[in-house]
Coordinates of C-alpha atoms in Angstrom, one line a residue:
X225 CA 44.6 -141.7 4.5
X226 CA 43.7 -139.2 1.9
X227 CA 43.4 -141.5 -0.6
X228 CA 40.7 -143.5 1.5
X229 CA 39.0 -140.2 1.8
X230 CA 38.9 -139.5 -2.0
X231 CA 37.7 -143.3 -2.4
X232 CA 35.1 -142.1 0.2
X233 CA 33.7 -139.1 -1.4
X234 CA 33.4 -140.9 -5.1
X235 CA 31.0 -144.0 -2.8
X236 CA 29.0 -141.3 -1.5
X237 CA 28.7 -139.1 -4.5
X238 CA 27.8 -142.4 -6.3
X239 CA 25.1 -142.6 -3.5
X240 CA 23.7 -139.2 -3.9
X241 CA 23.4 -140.4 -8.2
X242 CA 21.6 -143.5 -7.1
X243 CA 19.2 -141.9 -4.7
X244 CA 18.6 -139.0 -7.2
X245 CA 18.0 -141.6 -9.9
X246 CA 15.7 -143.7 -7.7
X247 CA 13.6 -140.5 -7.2
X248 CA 13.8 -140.0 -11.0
X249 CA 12.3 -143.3 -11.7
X250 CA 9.7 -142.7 -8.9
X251 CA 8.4 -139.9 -10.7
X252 CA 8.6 -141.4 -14.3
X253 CA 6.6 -144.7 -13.1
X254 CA 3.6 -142.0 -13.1
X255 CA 0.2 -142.3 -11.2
X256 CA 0.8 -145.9 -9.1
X257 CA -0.3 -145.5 -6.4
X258 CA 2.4 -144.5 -3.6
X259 CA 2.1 -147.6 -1.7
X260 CA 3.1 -149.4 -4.5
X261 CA 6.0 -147.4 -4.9
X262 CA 7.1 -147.9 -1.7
X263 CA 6.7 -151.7 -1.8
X264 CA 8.6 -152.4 -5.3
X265 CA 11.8 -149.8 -3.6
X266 CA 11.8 -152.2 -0.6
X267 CA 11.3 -155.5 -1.8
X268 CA 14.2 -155.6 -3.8
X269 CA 16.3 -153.9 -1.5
X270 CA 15.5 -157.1 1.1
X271 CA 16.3 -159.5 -1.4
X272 CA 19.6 -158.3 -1.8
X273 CA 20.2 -158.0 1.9
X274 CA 18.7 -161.4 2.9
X275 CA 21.3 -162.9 0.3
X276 CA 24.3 -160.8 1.4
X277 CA 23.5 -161.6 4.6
X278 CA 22.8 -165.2 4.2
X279 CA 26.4 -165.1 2.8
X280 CA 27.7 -163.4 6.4
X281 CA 29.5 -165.1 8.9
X282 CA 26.8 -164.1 11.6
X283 CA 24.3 -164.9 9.4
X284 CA 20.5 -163.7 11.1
X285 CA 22.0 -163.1 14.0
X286 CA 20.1 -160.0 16.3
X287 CA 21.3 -158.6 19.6
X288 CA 18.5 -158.9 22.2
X289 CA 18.7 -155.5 22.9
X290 CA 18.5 -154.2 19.5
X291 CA 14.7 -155.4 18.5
X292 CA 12.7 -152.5 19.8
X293 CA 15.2 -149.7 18.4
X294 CA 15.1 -151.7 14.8
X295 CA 10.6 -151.9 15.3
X296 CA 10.9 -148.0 15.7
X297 CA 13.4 -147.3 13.2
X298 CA 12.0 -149.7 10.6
X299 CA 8.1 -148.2 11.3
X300 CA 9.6 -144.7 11.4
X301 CA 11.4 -144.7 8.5
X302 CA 8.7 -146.5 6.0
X303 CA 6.5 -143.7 7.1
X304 CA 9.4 -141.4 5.8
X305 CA 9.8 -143.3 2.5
X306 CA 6.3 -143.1 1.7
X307 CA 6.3 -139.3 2.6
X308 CA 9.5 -138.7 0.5
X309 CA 7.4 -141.0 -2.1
X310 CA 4.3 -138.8 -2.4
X311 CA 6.3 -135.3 -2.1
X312 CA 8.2 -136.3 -5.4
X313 CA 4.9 -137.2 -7.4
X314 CA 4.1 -133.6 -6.2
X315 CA 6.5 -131.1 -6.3
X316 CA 10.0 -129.9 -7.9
X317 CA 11.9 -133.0 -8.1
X318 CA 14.9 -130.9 -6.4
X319 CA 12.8 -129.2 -3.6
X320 CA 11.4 -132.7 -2.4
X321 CA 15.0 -133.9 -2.2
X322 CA 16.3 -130.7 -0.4
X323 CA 13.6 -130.8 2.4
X324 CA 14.3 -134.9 2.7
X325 CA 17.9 -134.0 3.3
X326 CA 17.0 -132.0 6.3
X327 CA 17.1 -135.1 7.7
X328 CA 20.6 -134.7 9.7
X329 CA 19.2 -131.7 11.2
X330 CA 16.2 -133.2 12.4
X331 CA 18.3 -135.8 14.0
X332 CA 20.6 -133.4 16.0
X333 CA 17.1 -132.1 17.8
X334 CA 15.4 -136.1 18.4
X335 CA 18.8 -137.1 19.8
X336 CA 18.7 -135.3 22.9
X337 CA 15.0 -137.3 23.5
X338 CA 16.3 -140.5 21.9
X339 CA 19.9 -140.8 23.0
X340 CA 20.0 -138.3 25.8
X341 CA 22.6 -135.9 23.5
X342 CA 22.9 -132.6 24.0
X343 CA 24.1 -130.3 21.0
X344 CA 26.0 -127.7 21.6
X345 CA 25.1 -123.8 20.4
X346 CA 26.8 -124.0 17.5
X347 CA 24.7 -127.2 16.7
X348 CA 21.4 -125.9 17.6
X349 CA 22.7 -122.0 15.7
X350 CA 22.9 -124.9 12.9
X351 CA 19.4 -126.3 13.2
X352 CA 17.9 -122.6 13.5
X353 CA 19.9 -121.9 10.0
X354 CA 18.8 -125.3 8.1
X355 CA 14.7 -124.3 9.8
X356 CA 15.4 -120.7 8.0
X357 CA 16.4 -122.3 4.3
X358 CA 13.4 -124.7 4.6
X359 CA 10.6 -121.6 4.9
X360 CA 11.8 -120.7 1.5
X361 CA 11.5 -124.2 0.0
X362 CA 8.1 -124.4 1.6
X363 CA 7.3 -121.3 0.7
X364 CA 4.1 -121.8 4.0
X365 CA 0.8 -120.3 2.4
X366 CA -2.5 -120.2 4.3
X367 CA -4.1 -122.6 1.8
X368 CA -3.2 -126.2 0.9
X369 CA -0.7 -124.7 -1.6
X370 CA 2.5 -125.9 0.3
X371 CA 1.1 -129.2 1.9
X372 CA 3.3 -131.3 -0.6
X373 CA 6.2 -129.6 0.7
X374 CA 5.1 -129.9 4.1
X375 CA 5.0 -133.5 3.3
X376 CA 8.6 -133.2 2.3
X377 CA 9.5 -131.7 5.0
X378 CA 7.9 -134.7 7.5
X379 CA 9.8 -137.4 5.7
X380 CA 13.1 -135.0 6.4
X381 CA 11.7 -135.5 9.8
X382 CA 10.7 -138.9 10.0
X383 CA 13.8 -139.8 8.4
X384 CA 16.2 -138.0 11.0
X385 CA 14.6 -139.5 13.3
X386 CA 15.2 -143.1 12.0
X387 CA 18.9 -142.5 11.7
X388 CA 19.3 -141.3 15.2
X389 CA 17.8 -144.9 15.6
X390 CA 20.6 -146.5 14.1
X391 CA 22.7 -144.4 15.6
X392 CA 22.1 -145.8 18.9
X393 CA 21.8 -149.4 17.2
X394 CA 25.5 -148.3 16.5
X395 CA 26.1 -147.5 20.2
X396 CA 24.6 -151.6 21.0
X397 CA 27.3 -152.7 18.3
X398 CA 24.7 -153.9 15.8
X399 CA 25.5 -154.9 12.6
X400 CA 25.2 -152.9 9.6
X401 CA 23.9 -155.2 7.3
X402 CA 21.1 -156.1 9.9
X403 CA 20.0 -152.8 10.2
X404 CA 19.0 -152.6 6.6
X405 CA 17.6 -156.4 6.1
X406 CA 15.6 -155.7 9.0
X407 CA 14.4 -152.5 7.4
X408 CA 14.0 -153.4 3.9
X409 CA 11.9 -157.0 4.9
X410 CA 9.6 -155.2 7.6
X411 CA 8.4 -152.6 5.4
X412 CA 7.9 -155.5 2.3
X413 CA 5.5 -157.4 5.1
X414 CA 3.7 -154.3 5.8
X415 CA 3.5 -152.7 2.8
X416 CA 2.5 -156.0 0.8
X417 CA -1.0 -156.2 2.4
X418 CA -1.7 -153.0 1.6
X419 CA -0.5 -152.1 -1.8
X420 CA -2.9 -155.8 -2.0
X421 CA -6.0 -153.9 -1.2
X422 CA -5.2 -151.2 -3.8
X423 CA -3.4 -152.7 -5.8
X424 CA -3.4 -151.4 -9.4
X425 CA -1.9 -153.1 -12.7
X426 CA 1.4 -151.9 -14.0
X427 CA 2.0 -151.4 -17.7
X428 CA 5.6 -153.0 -18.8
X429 CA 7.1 -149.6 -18.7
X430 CA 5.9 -148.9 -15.4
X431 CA 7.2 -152.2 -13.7
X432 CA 10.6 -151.7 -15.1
X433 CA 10.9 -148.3 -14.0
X434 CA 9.7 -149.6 -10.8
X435 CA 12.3 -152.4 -10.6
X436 CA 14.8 -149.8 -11.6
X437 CA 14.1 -147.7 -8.7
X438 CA 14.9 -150.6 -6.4
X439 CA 17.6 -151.1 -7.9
X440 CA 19.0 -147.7 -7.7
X441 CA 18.0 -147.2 -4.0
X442 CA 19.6 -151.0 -3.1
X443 CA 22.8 -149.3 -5.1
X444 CA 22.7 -146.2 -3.2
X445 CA 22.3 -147.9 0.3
X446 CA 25.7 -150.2 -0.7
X447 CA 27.6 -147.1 -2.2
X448 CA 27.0 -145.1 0.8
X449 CA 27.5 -148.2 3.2
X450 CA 30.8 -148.6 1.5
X451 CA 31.4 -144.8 1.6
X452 CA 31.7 -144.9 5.5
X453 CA 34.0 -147.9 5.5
X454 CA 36.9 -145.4 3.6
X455 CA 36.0 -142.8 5.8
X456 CA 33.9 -140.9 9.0
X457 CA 30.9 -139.4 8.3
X458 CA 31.9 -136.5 9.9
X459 CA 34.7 -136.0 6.9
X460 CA 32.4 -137.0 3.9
X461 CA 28.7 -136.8 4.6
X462 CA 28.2 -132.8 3.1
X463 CA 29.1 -134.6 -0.5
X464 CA 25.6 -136.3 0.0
X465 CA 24.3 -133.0 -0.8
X466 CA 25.2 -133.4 -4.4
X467 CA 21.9 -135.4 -4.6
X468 CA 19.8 -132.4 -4.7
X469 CA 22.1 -131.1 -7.7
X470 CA 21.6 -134.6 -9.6
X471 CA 18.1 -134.4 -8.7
X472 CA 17.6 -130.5 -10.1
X473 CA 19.4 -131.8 -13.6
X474 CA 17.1 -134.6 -13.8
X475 CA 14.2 -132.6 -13.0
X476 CA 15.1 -130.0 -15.9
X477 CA 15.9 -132.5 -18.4
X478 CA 12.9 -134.7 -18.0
X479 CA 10.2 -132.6 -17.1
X480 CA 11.7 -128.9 -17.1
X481 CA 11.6 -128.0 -13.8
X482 CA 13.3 -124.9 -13.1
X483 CA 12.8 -124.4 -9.1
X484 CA 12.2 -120.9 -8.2
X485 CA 13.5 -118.1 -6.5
X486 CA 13.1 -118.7 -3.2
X487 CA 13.8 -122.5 -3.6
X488 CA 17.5 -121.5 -4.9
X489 CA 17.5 -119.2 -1.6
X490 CA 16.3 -122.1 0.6
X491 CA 19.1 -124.8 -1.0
X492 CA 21.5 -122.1 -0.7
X493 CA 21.2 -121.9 2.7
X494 CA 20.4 -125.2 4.0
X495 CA 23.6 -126.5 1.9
X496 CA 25.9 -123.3 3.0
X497 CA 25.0 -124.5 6.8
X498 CA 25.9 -127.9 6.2
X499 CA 29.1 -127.0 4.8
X500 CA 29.6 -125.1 7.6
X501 CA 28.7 -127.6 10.1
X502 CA 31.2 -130.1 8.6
X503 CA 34.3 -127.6 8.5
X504 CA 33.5 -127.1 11.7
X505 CA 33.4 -131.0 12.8
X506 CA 36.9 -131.6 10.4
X507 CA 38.7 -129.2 13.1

């Protein structure tokens, strides 16, 4: 058992590297536009799924009852990936991960409309905590100095929200590996038209950095995938934090970003309550 566990952590670490890198790249590819962005991270995530699951026993198989809660994660969680997308081109590359990974927060408050789940106090004393850490990252001015990190914070929003949908696809007994094909080809079909429109040429450089953040998200979804098949979430998922310390390294190495102040107070707290939160779910 423990050695599944350890096998656990090192998948979802690896994750937390992969998504840090992807956001790396994001911000390396330079001024494409963000729709672009979007659509190069998702198309090659769906071709790897539509092979692997080509290669499934089930093959394209959907539950009936699984179509609308896949249309409103899938639509919810694009929106969230092109708000993540847009807060990295703008802020510290370690902030914008931070206020994304408010996300399991976010989804304890939409599962009481989505699921009918009720936290408990200690849930919601949680919530209040993680709300607390993110007024320091945000830093709220009375100009349009913090929008990007308002930004930021909706696509840790938007991006709760679309787990708590596959939560419940969880609860119908829907396949993992449908859950992401679905997700990764729906937002290719809707983001293709309209990176089309807008569409701007891509320098060499740019479209392999692109590619390369595909590549690292598709890595980070299978690595974190794998992660819960060695172990619950409920054991492992406060390693995925490690993402924002990736993210802070890359951000100083490659464009010396040293977040300030009140940014180390806001990690420190949002992180401190997770840890808390998933001592608390281990006993």
């Amino acid at each position: 058992m423990k050695q599944k566990k350890g096998i656990g952590i090192l998948y979802i670490v690896a994750a937390a590297l992969c998504f840090s890198l992807m956001t790396l790249f994001i911000r390396l590819a330079g001024d494409v536009p963000t729709i672009e962005k979007a659509f190069f991270r998702n198309a090659i995530a769906a071709i790897v799924a539509l092979v692997i699951l080509g290669r499934s026993e089930e093959k394209f198989k959907i539950k009936k009852e699984s179509y609308l809660f896949l249309f409103l994660r899938s639509s919810i969680g694009l929106a969230g990936v092109i708000a993540n997308f847009w807060a990295i081109d703008h802020l510290v590359l370690s902030d914008a991960n931070i206020l994304n990974k408010m996300s399991p927060f976010f989804a304890i408050i939409m599962s009481v409309f989505i699921l009918k789940e009720i936290p408990t106090r200690f849930e919601w004393g949680c919530v209040i905590a993680a709300f607390v850490g993110a007024v320091f990252v945000v830093k709220p001015t009375v100009g349009l100095a913090s929008m990007p990190a308002f930004i930021g914070l909706a696509s840790g929003f938007m991006a709760g929200t679309a787990y708590t949908f596959v939560r419940g696809l969880g609860k119908i007994g829907e396949r993992s590996p449908v859950i992401v094909c679905f997700f990764s080809c729906f937002s290719t079909l809707v983001l293709g038209p309209m990176m089309a429109v807008q569409f701007q040429p891509l320098t060499i450089k740019q479209l392999l950095l692109l590619i390369c953040c595909g590549l690292a998200a598709t890595g980070g979804q299978f690595c974190i995938t794998a992660a819960y098949t060695y172990a619950p979430a409920k054991e492992i998922s406060v390693f995925d934090y490690t993402q924002v310390i990736f993210a802070a390294m890359w951000g100083l190495l490659f464009f010396g970003e040293l977040p300030d102040f009140y940014s180390y107070v806001g990690y420190a707290i949002i992180i401190v309550t997770a840890v808390v939160k998933w001592r608390k779910g281990m006993k």
